Amino acid sequence: MKIVKKQRFNSQVTALELGYGIIGRPLMNVYCYHIGDTLIDCGQAKMAGAMKSFVSAHRIKQLLLTHHHEDHSGNAAMIANECGAAVLGHPITAHKMGHIRPILPYQHLVWGQSKKVAVSPLPAVVASNGFRFLSIHTPGHSKDHTVYLEVQNGWLFSGDLYLGDRIKFFRSDEQIDQQIQSLQIVLQHDFEALFCAHNPVLKNGRDRLRRKLAYLENIVGAVGLLLTRGLPEREIIRQLDHRQDRFVKFFTMGNASYANMIRSAIRAI
Ligand SMILES: [Zn+2]
């Protein structure tokens, strides 16, 4: 099943919401935000057709990538070819997008593979069409993760930094300590609307990011307590795991799970 929805969030921010499910509804939709002549993230390659008609109807001068994951970068090469748009991102994003990367079976199934594309380095501020996007490197979800703050309007295009107040799983390479640090850095800035790539929150966005920060800090605290009691990793996971991630854990063959979050906390302490 394919989901394609155009959404208008305010007079200047619209989004193309894209979802792809092999059988039935997609597990997770992705929002690609369009502001002026700028697009932030571009969805999964499996939804190239919908993205192609969207970009052909708008003038896209630049594509800002929050990170290299396939649901965010999947149509970057197509957009660069179709619109001649500049693709901008963190140097690590540029490195990752410079070649075709091997991906896991579930990623092939729900996203498809991103094609290689030249990604230009980001200036500190991308100014276009009267908007000013401040790029803030926010590693943790991935090494290259970057958010974009439209400073005049207080809009934070947060990629996968937020996702939810109490997330249930981490990918195996996520770093909880870096995520905590990234959230602390972002919270020093002024913003209200959180244009998350999977779960937009227009009101009280700062508060929601604060809740996510407190949640992650609590996990690290709980893991730390069990470590001081001398418990081994397996026992710590057994005690803290709420078993709410089972389908995702099974579907991703363990690439995304709650246990990964606990392991990351153990590594960080
Ligand atoms: Zn991601």
PDB file of C-alpha atoms and ligand atoms in Angstrom:
ATOM      1  CA  MET A   1       0.000   0.000   0.000  1.00  0.00           C
ATOM      2  CA  LYS A   2       1.272   3.465  -0.895  1.00  0.00           C
ATOM      3  CA  ILE A   3       0.460   6.641   1.031  1.00  0.00           C
ATOM      4  CA  VAL A   4       0.851  10.029  -0.638  1.00  0.00           C
ATOM      5  CA  LYS A   5      -0.560  13.047   1.188  1.00  0.00           C
ATOM      6  CA  LYS A   6       0.118  16.706   0.658  1.00  0.00           C
ATOM      7  CA  GLN A   7      -0.165  18.613   3.912  1.00  0.00           C
ATOM      8  CA  ARG A   8      -0.156  22.335   4.526  1.00  0.00           C
ATOM      9  CA  PHE A   9       1.091  23.162   8.021  1.00  0.00           C
ATOM     10  CA  ASN A  10       0.980  26.932   7.714  1.00  0.00           C
ATOM     11  CA  SER A  11       1.036  29.519   4.944  1.00  0.00           C
ATOM     12  CA  GLN A  12       4.668  28.708   4.130  1.00  0.00           C
ATOM     13  CA  VAL A  13       5.400  25.129   5.153  1.00  0.00           C
ATOM     14  CA  THR A  14       3.907  22.233   3.231  1.00  0.00           C
ATOM     15  CA  ALA A  15       4.895  18.601   3.314  1.00  0.00           C
ATOM     16  CA  LEU A  16       4.637  15.572   1.144  1.00  0.00           C
ATOM     17  CA  GLU A  17       3.900  12.617   3.409  1.00  0.00           C
ATOM     18  CA  LEU A  18       5.026   9.314   1.905  1.00  0.00           C
ATOM     19  CA  GLY A  19       4.508   5.762   3.079  1.00  0.00           C
ATOM     20  CA  TYR A  20       5.115   2.382   1.527  1.00  0.00           C
ATOM     21  CA  GLY A  21       3.831  -0.893   2.972  1.00  0.00           C
ATOM     22  CA  ILE A  22       4.517  -4.309   1.440  1.00  0.00           C
ATOM     23  CA  ILE A  23       1.250  -5.698   2.757  1.00  0.00           C
ATOM     24  CA  GLY A  24      -1.272  -3.257   4.194  1.00  0.00           C
ATOM     25  CA  ARG A  25      -0.469   0.047   5.847  1.00  0.00           C
ATOM     26  CA  PRO A  26       3.117   1.348   5.991  1.00  0.00           C
ATOM     27  CA  LEU A  27       4.933   0.922   9.311  1.00  0.00           C
ATOM     28  CA  MET A  28       6.108   4.519   9.272  1.00  0.00           C
ATOM     29  CA  ASN A  29       5.448   7.466   6.959  1.00  0.00           C
ATOM     30  CA  VAL A  30       8.053  10.084   6.206  1.00  0.00           C
ATOM     31  CA  TYR A  31       7.428  13.831   5.826  1.00  0.00           C
ATOM     32  CA  CYS A  32       9.438  15.822   3.287  1.00  0.00           C
ATOM     33  CA  TYR A  33       9.080  19.535   3.991  1.00  0.00           C
ATOM     34  CA  HIS A  34       8.812  22.189   1.325  1.00  0.00           C
ATOM     35  CA  ILE A  35       9.498  25.839   2.220  1.00  0.00           C
ATOM     36  CA  GLY A  36      10.027  28.441  -0.496  1.00  0.00           C
ATOM     37  CA  ASP A  37      12.398  26.811  -2.974  1.00  0.00           C
ATOM     38  CA  THR A  38      13.886  24.450  -0.392  1.00  0.00           C
ATOM     39  CA  LEU A  39      13.034  20.807   0.240  1.00  0.00           C
ATOM     40  CA  ILE A  40      14.118  19.143   3.491  1.00  0.00           C
ATOM     41  CA  ASP A  41      14.553  15.374   3.040  1.00  0.00           C
ATOM     42  CA  CYS A  42      13.137  13.541   0.070  1.00  0.00           C
ATOM     43  CA  GLY A  43      11.607  10.219   1.085  1.00  0.00           C
ATOM     44  CA  GLN A  44      12.224   6.601   0.171  1.00  0.00           C
ATOM     45  CA  ALA A  45      13.195   5.406  -3.329  1.00  0.00           C
ATOM     46  CA  LYS A  46      10.083   3.172  -3.336  1.00  0.00           C
ATOM     47  CA  MET A  47       8.042   6.397  -3.575  1.00  0.00           C
ATOM     48  CA  ALA A  48      10.089   7.981  -6.378  1.00  0.00           C
ATOM     49  CA  GLY A  49       7.014   8.413  -8.634  1.00  0.00           C
ATOM     50  CA  ALA A  50       5.091  10.536  -6.112  1.00  0.00           C
ATOM     51  CA  MET A  51       8.161  12.598  -5.271  1.00  0.00           C
ATOM     52  CA  LYS A  52       8.908  13.125  -8.959  1.00  0.00           C
ATOM     53  CA  SER A  53       5.453  14.583  -9.634  1.00  0.00           C
ATOM     54  CA  PHE A  54       5.751  16.771  -6.527  1.00  0.00           C
ATOM     55  CA  VAL A  55       9.118  18.264  -7.496  1.00  0.00           C
ATOM     56  CA  SER A  56       8.093  18.752 -11.119  1.00  0.00           C
ATOM     57  CA  ALA A  57       5.196  20.945  -9.900  1.00  0.00           C
ATOM     58  CA  HIS A  58       7.451  23.138  -7.707  1.00  0.00           C
ATOM     59  CA  ARG A  59      10.691  24.978  -8.202  1.00  0.00           C
ATOM     60  CA  ILE A  60      13.188  23.238  -5.959  1.00  0.00           C
ATOM     61  CA  LYS A  61      16.506  25.018  -5.808  1.00  0.00           C
ATOM     62  CA  GLN A  62      18.036  23.046  -2.974  1.00  0.00           C
ATOM     63  CA  LEU A  63      17.531  19.843  -1.074  1.00  0.00           C
ATOM     64  CA  LEU A  64      18.747  19.769   2.523  1.00  0.00           C
ATOM     65  CA  LEU A  65      19.357  16.268   3.908  1.00  0.00           C
ATOM     66  CA  THR A  66      19.045  15.604   7.638  1.00  0.00           C
ATOM     67  CA  HIS A  67      20.964  12.324   7.243  1.00  0.00           C
ATOM     68  CA  HIS A  68      21.751   9.530   4.817  1.00  0.00           C
ATOM     69  CA  HIS A  69      19.126   6.943   5.897  1.00  0.00           C
ATOM     70  CA  GLU A  70      17.153   5.612   2.931  1.00  0.00           C
ATOM     71  CA  ASP A  71      13.787   7.069   4.005  1.00  0.00           C
ATOM     72  CA  HIS A  72      15.334  10.561   3.975  1.00  0.00           C
ATOM     73  CA  SER A  73      17.761  10.428   1.042  1.00  0.00           C
ATOM     74  CA  GLY A  74      16.084   7.933  -1.322  1.00  0.00           C
ATOM     75  CA  ASN A  75      15.153  10.412  -4.049  1.00  0.00           C
ATOM     76  CA  ALA A  76      18.086  12.841  -3.789  1.00  0.00           C
ATOM     77  CA  ALA A  77      19.767  11.667  -7.022  1.00  0.00           C
ATOM     78  CA  MET A  78      16.467  11.861  -8.923  1.00  0.00           C
ATOM     79  CA  ILE A  79      15.785  15.414  -7.639  1.00  0.00           C
ATOM     80  CA  ALA A  80      19.314  16.568  -8.530  1.00  0.00           C
ATOM     81  CA  ASN A  81      18.799  15.193 -12.062  1.00  0.00           C
ATOM     82  CA  GLU A  82      15.209  16.356 -12.554  1.00  0.00           C
ATOM     83  CA  CYS A  83      15.444  19.875 -11.083  1.00  0.00           C
ATOM     84  CA  GLY A  84      19.160  20.554 -11.097  1.00  0.00           C
ATOM     85  CA  ALA A  85      18.718  21.169  -7.361  1.00  0.00           C
ATOM     86  CA  ALA A  86      21.815  21.389  -5.181  1.00  0.00           C
ATOM     87  CA  VAL A  87      21.894  18.626  -2.572  1.00  0.00           C
ATOM     88  CA  LEU A  88      23.373  19.839   0.708  1.00  0.00           C
ATOM     89  CA  GLY A  89      24.300  17.896   3.813  1.00  0.00           C
ATOM     90  CA  HIS A  90      26.892  17.164   6.486  1.00  0.00           C
ATOM     91  CA  PRO A  91      30.313  15.972   5.192  1.00  0.00           C
ATOM     92  CA  ILE A  92      29.550  12.458   6.539  1.00  0.00           C
ATOM     93  CA  THR A  93      26.254  12.491   4.597  1.00  0.00           C
ATOM     94  CA  ALA A  94      28.271  13.508   1.512  1.00  0.00           C
ATOM     95  CA  HIS A  95      30.665  10.613   2.086  1.00  0.00           C
ATOM     96  CA  LYS A  96      27.829   8.092   2.600  1.00  0.00           C
ATOM     97  CA  MET A  97      25.923   9.317  -0.463  1.00  0.00           C
ATOM     98  CA  GLY A  98      29.052   9.148  -2.609  1.00  0.00           C
ATOM     99  CA  HIS A  99      28.590   5.430  -3.186  1.00  0.00           C
ATOM    100  CA  ILE A 100      25.836   2.836  -3.079  1.00  0.00           C
ATOM    101  CA  ARG A 101      25.740   1.330   0.383  1.00  0.00           C
ATOM    102  CA  PRO A 102      24.687  -2.219   1.240  1.00  0.00           C
ATOM    103  CA  ILE A 103      21.389  -2.199   3.149  1.00  0.00           C
ATOM    104  CA  LEU A 104      19.417  -4.795   5.126  1.00  0.00           C
ATOM    105  CA  PRO A 105      16.539  -6.866   3.664  1.00  0.00           C
ATOM    106  CA  TYR A 106      13.842  -4.894   5.538  1.00  0.00           C
ATOM    107  CA  GLN A 107      15.324  -1.629   4.251  1.00  0.00           C
ATOM    108  CA  HIS A 108      15.140  -2.972   0.687  1.00  0.00           C
ATOM    109  CA  LEU A 109      11.516  -3.972   1.286  1.00  0.00           C
ATOM    110  CA  VAL A 110      10.154  -0.765   2.777  1.00  0.00           C
ATOM    111  CA  TRP A 111      12.458   1.960   1.480  1.00  0.00           C
ATOM    112  CA  GLY A 112      14.543   0.748  -1.457  1.00  0.00           C
ATOM    113  CA  GLN A 113      18.154   1.723  -2.054  1.00  0.00           C
ATOM    114  CA  SER A 114      19.371   5.326  -2.379  1.00  0.00           C
ATOM    115  CA  LYS A 115      21.362   6.062  -5.532  1.00  0.00           C
ATOM    116  CA  LYS A 116      24.690   7.830  -5.219  1.00  0.00           C
ATOM    117  CA  VAL A 117      24.635  11.595  -5.564  1.00  0.00           C
ATOM    118  CA  ALA A 118      27.064  14.470  -5.038  1.00  0.00           C
ATOM    119  CA  VAL A 119      26.266  16.227  -1.741  1.00  0.00           C
ATOM    120  CA  SER A 120      27.757  19.690  -1.255  1.00  0.00           C
ATOM    121  CA  PRO A 121      28.978  20.784   2.173  1.00  0.00           C
ATOM    122  CA  LEU A 122      26.563  22.844   4.247  1.00  0.00           C
ATOM    123  CA  PRO A 123      27.255  26.450   5.097  1.00  0.00           C
ATOM    124  CA  ALA A 124      26.415  27.395   8.715  1.00  0.00           C
ATOM    125  CA  VAL A 125      23.297  29.151   7.416  1.00  0.00           C
ATOM    126  CA  VAL A 126      21.471  28.338   4.190  1.00  0.00           C
ATOM    127  CA  ALA A 127      19.643  31.481   3.098  1.00  0.00           C
ATOM    128  CA  SER A 128      17.092  31.296   0.314  1.00  0.00           C
ATOM    129  CA  ASN A 129      13.769  32.850  -0.644  1.00  0.00           C
ATOM    130  CA  GLY A 130      13.746  35.004   2.498  1.00  0.00           C
ATOM    131  CA  PHE A 131      14.267  32.002   4.790  1.00  0.00           C
ATOM    132  CA  ARG A 132      17.377  31.299   6.861  1.00  0.00           C
ATOM    133  CA  PHE A 133      18.125  27.719   7.817  1.00  0.00           C
ATOM    134  CA  LEU A 134      20.738  27.297  10.530  1.00  0.00           C
ATOM    135  CA  SER A 135      22.305  23.825  10.287  1.00  0.00           C
ATOM    136  CA  ILE A 136      23.027  22.146  13.630  1.00  0.00           C
ATOM    137  CA  HIS A 137      24.966  18.871  13.702  1.00  0.00           C
ATOM    138  CA  THR A 138      23.080  16.519  16.024  1.00  0.00           C
ATOM    139  CA  PRO A 139      24.770  13.076  15.987  1.00  0.00           C
ATOM    140  CA  GLY A 140      23.361  10.118  17.909  1.00  0.00           C
ATOM    141  CA  HIS A 141      20.645   8.703  15.666  1.00  0.00           C
ATOM    142  CA  SER A 142      23.383   8.582  13.019  1.00  0.00           C
ATOM    143  CA  LYS A 143      26.844  10.139  12.868  1.00  0.00           C
ATOM    144  CA  ASP A 144      25.806  12.633  10.187  1.00  0.00           C
ATOM    145  CA  HIS A 145      22.442  13.666  11.641  1.00  0.00           C
ATOM    146  CA  THR A 146      21.782  17.394  11.186  1.00  0.00           C
ATOM    147  CA  VAL A 147      18.729  19.517  11.980  1.00  0.00           C
ATOM    148  CA  TYR A 148      17.730  22.781  10.333  1.00  0.00           C
ATOM    149  CA  LEU A 149      16.384  25.697  12.328  1.00  0.00           C
ATOM    150  CA  GLU A 150      14.523  28.388  10.407  1.00  0.00           C
ATOM    151  CA  VAL A 151      15.562  31.097  12.790  1.00  0.00           C
ATOM    152  CA  GLN A 152      13.072  33.857  11.987  1.00  0.00           C
ATOM    153  CA  ASN A 153       9.978  31.688  12.392  1.00  0.00           C
ATOM    154  CA  GLY A 154      11.239  29.281  15.074  1.00  0.00           C
ATOM    155  CA  TRP A 155      10.670  26.174  12.959  1.00  0.00           C
ATOM    156  CA  LEU A 156      12.900  23.212  13.720  1.00  0.00           C
ATOM    157  CA  PHE A 157      13.187  20.636  10.931  1.00  0.00           C
ATOM    158  CA  SER A 158      14.391  17.878  13.174  1.00  0.00           C
ATOM    159  CA  GLY A 159      14.786  14.790  10.953  1.00  0.00           C
ATOM    160  CA  ASP A 160      14.915  11.781  13.292  1.00  0.00           C
ATOM    161  CA  LEU A 161      16.072  13.671  16.408  1.00  0.00           C
ATOM    162  CA  TYR A 162      12.645  13.515  18.063  1.00  0.00           C
ATOM    163  CA  LEU A 163      10.365  10.742  16.671  1.00  0.00           C
ATOM    164  CA  GLY A 164       8.395  10.535  19.937  1.00  0.00           C
ATOM    165  CA  ASP A 165       8.528  11.340  23.668  1.00  0.00           C
ATOM    166  CA  ARG A 166       9.203   7.723  24.581  1.00  0.00           C
ATOM    167  CA  ILE A 167      10.699   5.865  21.673  1.00  0.00           C
ATOM    168  CA  LYS A 168      10.626   2.072  21.811  1.00  0.00           C
ATOM    169  CA  PHE A 169      13.641   1.130  19.754  1.00  0.00           C
ATOM    170  CA  PHE A 170      17.109   2.126  18.611  1.00  0.00           C
ATOM    171  CA  ARG A 171      18.978   1.002  15.543  1.00  0.00           C
ATOM    172  CA  SER A 172      22.092  -0.970  16.451  1.00  0.00           C
ATOM    173  CA  ASP A 173      24.437   1.933  15.638  1.00  0.00           C
ATOM    174  CA  GLU A 174      22.586   4.649  17.576  1.00  0.00           C
ATOM    175  CA  GLN A 175      24.410   6.369  20.440  1.00  0.00           C
ATOM    176  CA  ILE A 176      22.275   7.419  23.399  1.00  0.00           C
ATOM    177  CA  ASP A 177      24.928   9.678  24.971  1.00  0.00           C
ATOM    178  CA  GLN A 178      25.347  11.604  21.706  1.00  0.00           C
ATOM    179  CA  GLN A 179      21.586  11.895  21.340  1.00  0.00           C
ATOM    180  CA  ILE A 180      21.342  13.367  24.844  1.00  0.00           C
ATOM    181  CA  GLN A 181      24.078  15.874  24.016  1.00  0.00           C
ATOM    182  CA  SER A 182      22.431  16.767  20.693  1.00  0.00           C
ATOM    183  CA  LEU A 183      19.059  17.345  22.384  1.00  0.00           C
ATOM    184  CA  GLN A 184      20.746  19.593  24.975  1.00  0.00           C
ATOM    185  CA  ILE A 185      22.408  21.631  22.212  1.00  0.00           C
ATOM    186  CA  VAL A 186      19.194  22.031  20.210  1.00  0.00           C
ATOM    187  CA  LEU A 187      17.245  23.030  23.331  1.00  0.00           C
ATOM    188  CA  GLN A 188      19.537  26.050  23.708  1.00  0.00           C
ATOM    189  CA  HIS A 189      17.897  27.476  20.597  1.00  0.00           C
ATOM    190  CA  ASP A 190      14.555  29.207  20.240  1.00  0.00           C
ATOM    191  CA  PHE A 191      11.837  27.317  18.412  1.00  0.00           C
ATOM    192  CA  GLU A 192       8.233  26.266  18.840  1.00  0.00           C
ATOM    193  CA  ALA A 193       7.235  24.039  15.919  1.00  0.00           C
ATOM    194  CA  LEU A 194       8.923  20.668  15.588  1.00  0.00           C
ATOM    195  CA  PHE A 195       8.814  19.508  11.986  1.00  0.00           C
ATOM    196  CA  CYS A 196       9.837  15.931  12.771  1.00  0.00           C
ATOM    197  CA  ALA A 197      10.341  13.682   9.727  1.00  0.00           C
ATOM    198  CA  HIS A 198       7.871  11.106  11.060  1.00  0.00           C
ATOM    199  CA  ASN A 199       5.806  12.834  13.724  1.00  0.00           C
ATOM    200  CA  PRO A 200       5.304  16.602  13.323  1.00  0.00           C
ATOM    201  CA  VAL A 201       4.441  18.578  16.483  1.00  0.00           C
ATOM    202  CA  LEU A 202       3.407  22.132  15.747  1.00  0.00           C
ATOM    203  CA  LYS A 203       2.694  23.335  19.278  1.00  0.00           C
ATOM    204  CA  ASN A 204       5.027  22.985  22.281  1.00  0.00           C
ATOM    205  CA  GLY A 205       7.769  21.391  20.216  1.00  0.00           C
ATOM    206  CA  ARG A 206      10.444  22.431  22.700  1.00  0.00           C
ATOM    207  CA  ASP A 207       8.529  20.804  25.521  1.00  0.00           C
ATOM    208  CA  ARG A 208       8.266  17.554  23.562  1.00  0.00           C
ATOM    209  CA  LEU A 209      12.016  17.540  22.906  1.00  0.00           C
ATOM    210  CA  ARG A 210      12.593  18.151  26.626  1.00  0.00           C
ATOM    211  CA  ARG A 211      10.420  15.126  27.410  1.00  0.00           C
ATOM    212  CA  LYS A 212      12.434  12.985  25.024  1.00  0.00           C
ATOM    213  CA  LEU A 213      15.648  14.201  26.679  1.00  0.00           C
ATOM    214  CA  ALA A 214      14.304  13.342  30.160  1.00  0.00           C
ATOM    215  CA  TYR A 215      13.223   9.891  28.919  1.00  0.00           C
ATOM    216  CA  LEU A 216      16.685   9.095  27.520  1.00  0.00           C
ATOM    217  CA  GLU A 217      18.384  10.438  30.665  1.00  0.00           C
ATOM    218  CA  ASN A 218      16.143   8.208  32.791  1.00  0.00           C
ATOM    219  CA  ILE A 219      17.139   5.155  30.768  1.00  0.00           C
ATOM    220  CA  VAL A 220      20.829   5.953  31.249  1.00  0.00           C
ATOM    221  CA  GLY A 221      20.133   6.499  34.974  1.00  0.00           C
ATOM    222  CA  ALA A 222      18.302   3.171  35.332  1.00  0.00           C
ATOM    223  CA  VAL A 223      21.020   1.297  33.452  1.00  0.00           C
ATOM    224  CA  GLY A 224      23.696   2.982  35.583  1.00  0.00           C
ATOM    225  CA  LEU A 225      21.968   1.832  38.761  1.00  0.00           C
ATOM    226  CA  LEU A 226      21.835  -1.788  37.602  1.00  0.00           C
ATOM    227  CA  LEU A 227      25.477  -1.622  36.495  1.00  0.00           C
ATOM    228  CA  THR A 228      26.546  -0.488  39.981  1.00  0.00           C
ATOM    229  CA  ARG A 229      24.810  -3.611  41.319  1.00  0.00           C
ATOM    230  CA  GLY A 230      27.121  -5.615  39.093  1.00  0.00           C
ATOM    231  CA  LEU A 231      24.410  -7.028  36.824  1.00  0.00           C
ATOM    232  CA  PRO A 232      25.524  -8.384  33.442  1.00  0.00           C
ATOM    233  CA  GLU A 233      24.202  -6.873  30.188  1.00  0.00           C
ATOM    234  CA  ARG A 234      21.735  -9.670  29.531  1.00  0.00           C
ATOM    235  CA  GLU A 235      20.137  -9.278  32.977  1.00  0.00           C
ATOM    236  CA  ILE A 236      19.933  -5.480  32.644  1.00  0.00           C
ATOM    237  CA  ILE A 237      18.133  -5.879  29.318  1.00  0.00           C
ATOM    238  CA  ARG A 238      15.779  -8.471  30.850  1.00  0.00           C
ATOM    239  CA  GLN A 239      14.867  -6.160  33.734  1.00  0.00           C
ATOM    240  CA  LEU A 240      14.288  -3.002  31.679  1.00  0.00           C
ATOM    241  CA  ASP A 241      12.873  -4.349  28.423  1.00  0.00           C
ATOM    242  CA  HIS A 242       9.125  -3.673  28.170  1.00  0.00           C
ATOM    243  CA  ARG A 243       8.818  -6.034  25.199  1.00  0.00           C
ATOM    244  CA  GLN A 244       6.863  -3.428  23.196  1.00  0.00           C
ATOM    245  CA  ASP A 245       9.229  -3.628  20.261  1.00  0.00           C
ATOM    246  CA  ARG A 246       8.747  -7.267  19.307  1.00  0.00           C
ATOM    247  CA  PHE A 247       7.280  -6.858  15.831  1.00  0.00           C
ATOM    248  CA  VAL A 248       9.846  -4.241  14.808  1.00  0.00           C
ATOM    249  CA  LYS A 249      12.658  -6.302  16.331  1.00  0.00           C
ATOM    250  CA  PHE A 250      11.514  -9.380  14.402  1.00  0.00           C
ATOM    251  CA  PHE A 251      10.895  -7.481  11.149  1.00  0.00           C
ATOM    252  CA  THR A 252      14.286  -5.731  11.209  1.00  0.00           C
ATOM    253  CA  MET A 253      16.060  -8.908  12.333  1.00  0.00           C
ATOM    254  CA  GLY A 254      17.228  -7.126  15.492  1.00  0.00           C
ATOM    255  CA  ASN A 255      18.535  -4.005  13.716  1.00  0.00           C
ATOM    256  CA  ALA A 256      15.956  -1.943  15.641  1.00  0.00           C
ATOM    257  CA  SER A 257      15.085  -2.903  19.213  1.00  0.00           C
ATOM    258  CA  TYR A 258      14.684  -1.624  22.763  1.00  0.00           C
ATOM    259  CA  ALA A 259      17.670  -3.746  23.791  1.00  0.00           C
ATOM    260  CA  ASN A 260      19.850  -1.675  21.446  1.00  0.00           C
ATOM    261  CA  MET A 261      18.963   1.385  23.518  1.00  0.00           C
ATOM    262  CA  ILE A 262      20.038  -0.397  26.723  1.00  0.00           C
ATOM    263  CA  ARG A 263      23.265  -1.629  25.102  1.00  0.00           C
ATOM    264  CA  SER A 264      24.021   1.902  23.950  1.00  0.00           C
ATOM    265  CA  ALA A 265      23.520   3.179  27.530  1.00  0.00           C
ATOM    266  CA  ILE A 266      25.862   0.456  28.855  1.00  0.00           C
ATOM    267  CA  ARG A 267      28.506   1.503  26.305  1.00  0.00           C
ATOM    268  CA  ALA A 268      28.078   5.147  27.295  1.00  0.00           C
ATOM    269  CA  ILE A 269      28.514   4.663  31.053  1.00  0.00           C
TER     270      ILE A 269
HETATM  271 ZN    ZN B   1      17.001   7.802  10.352  1.00  0.00          ZN
END
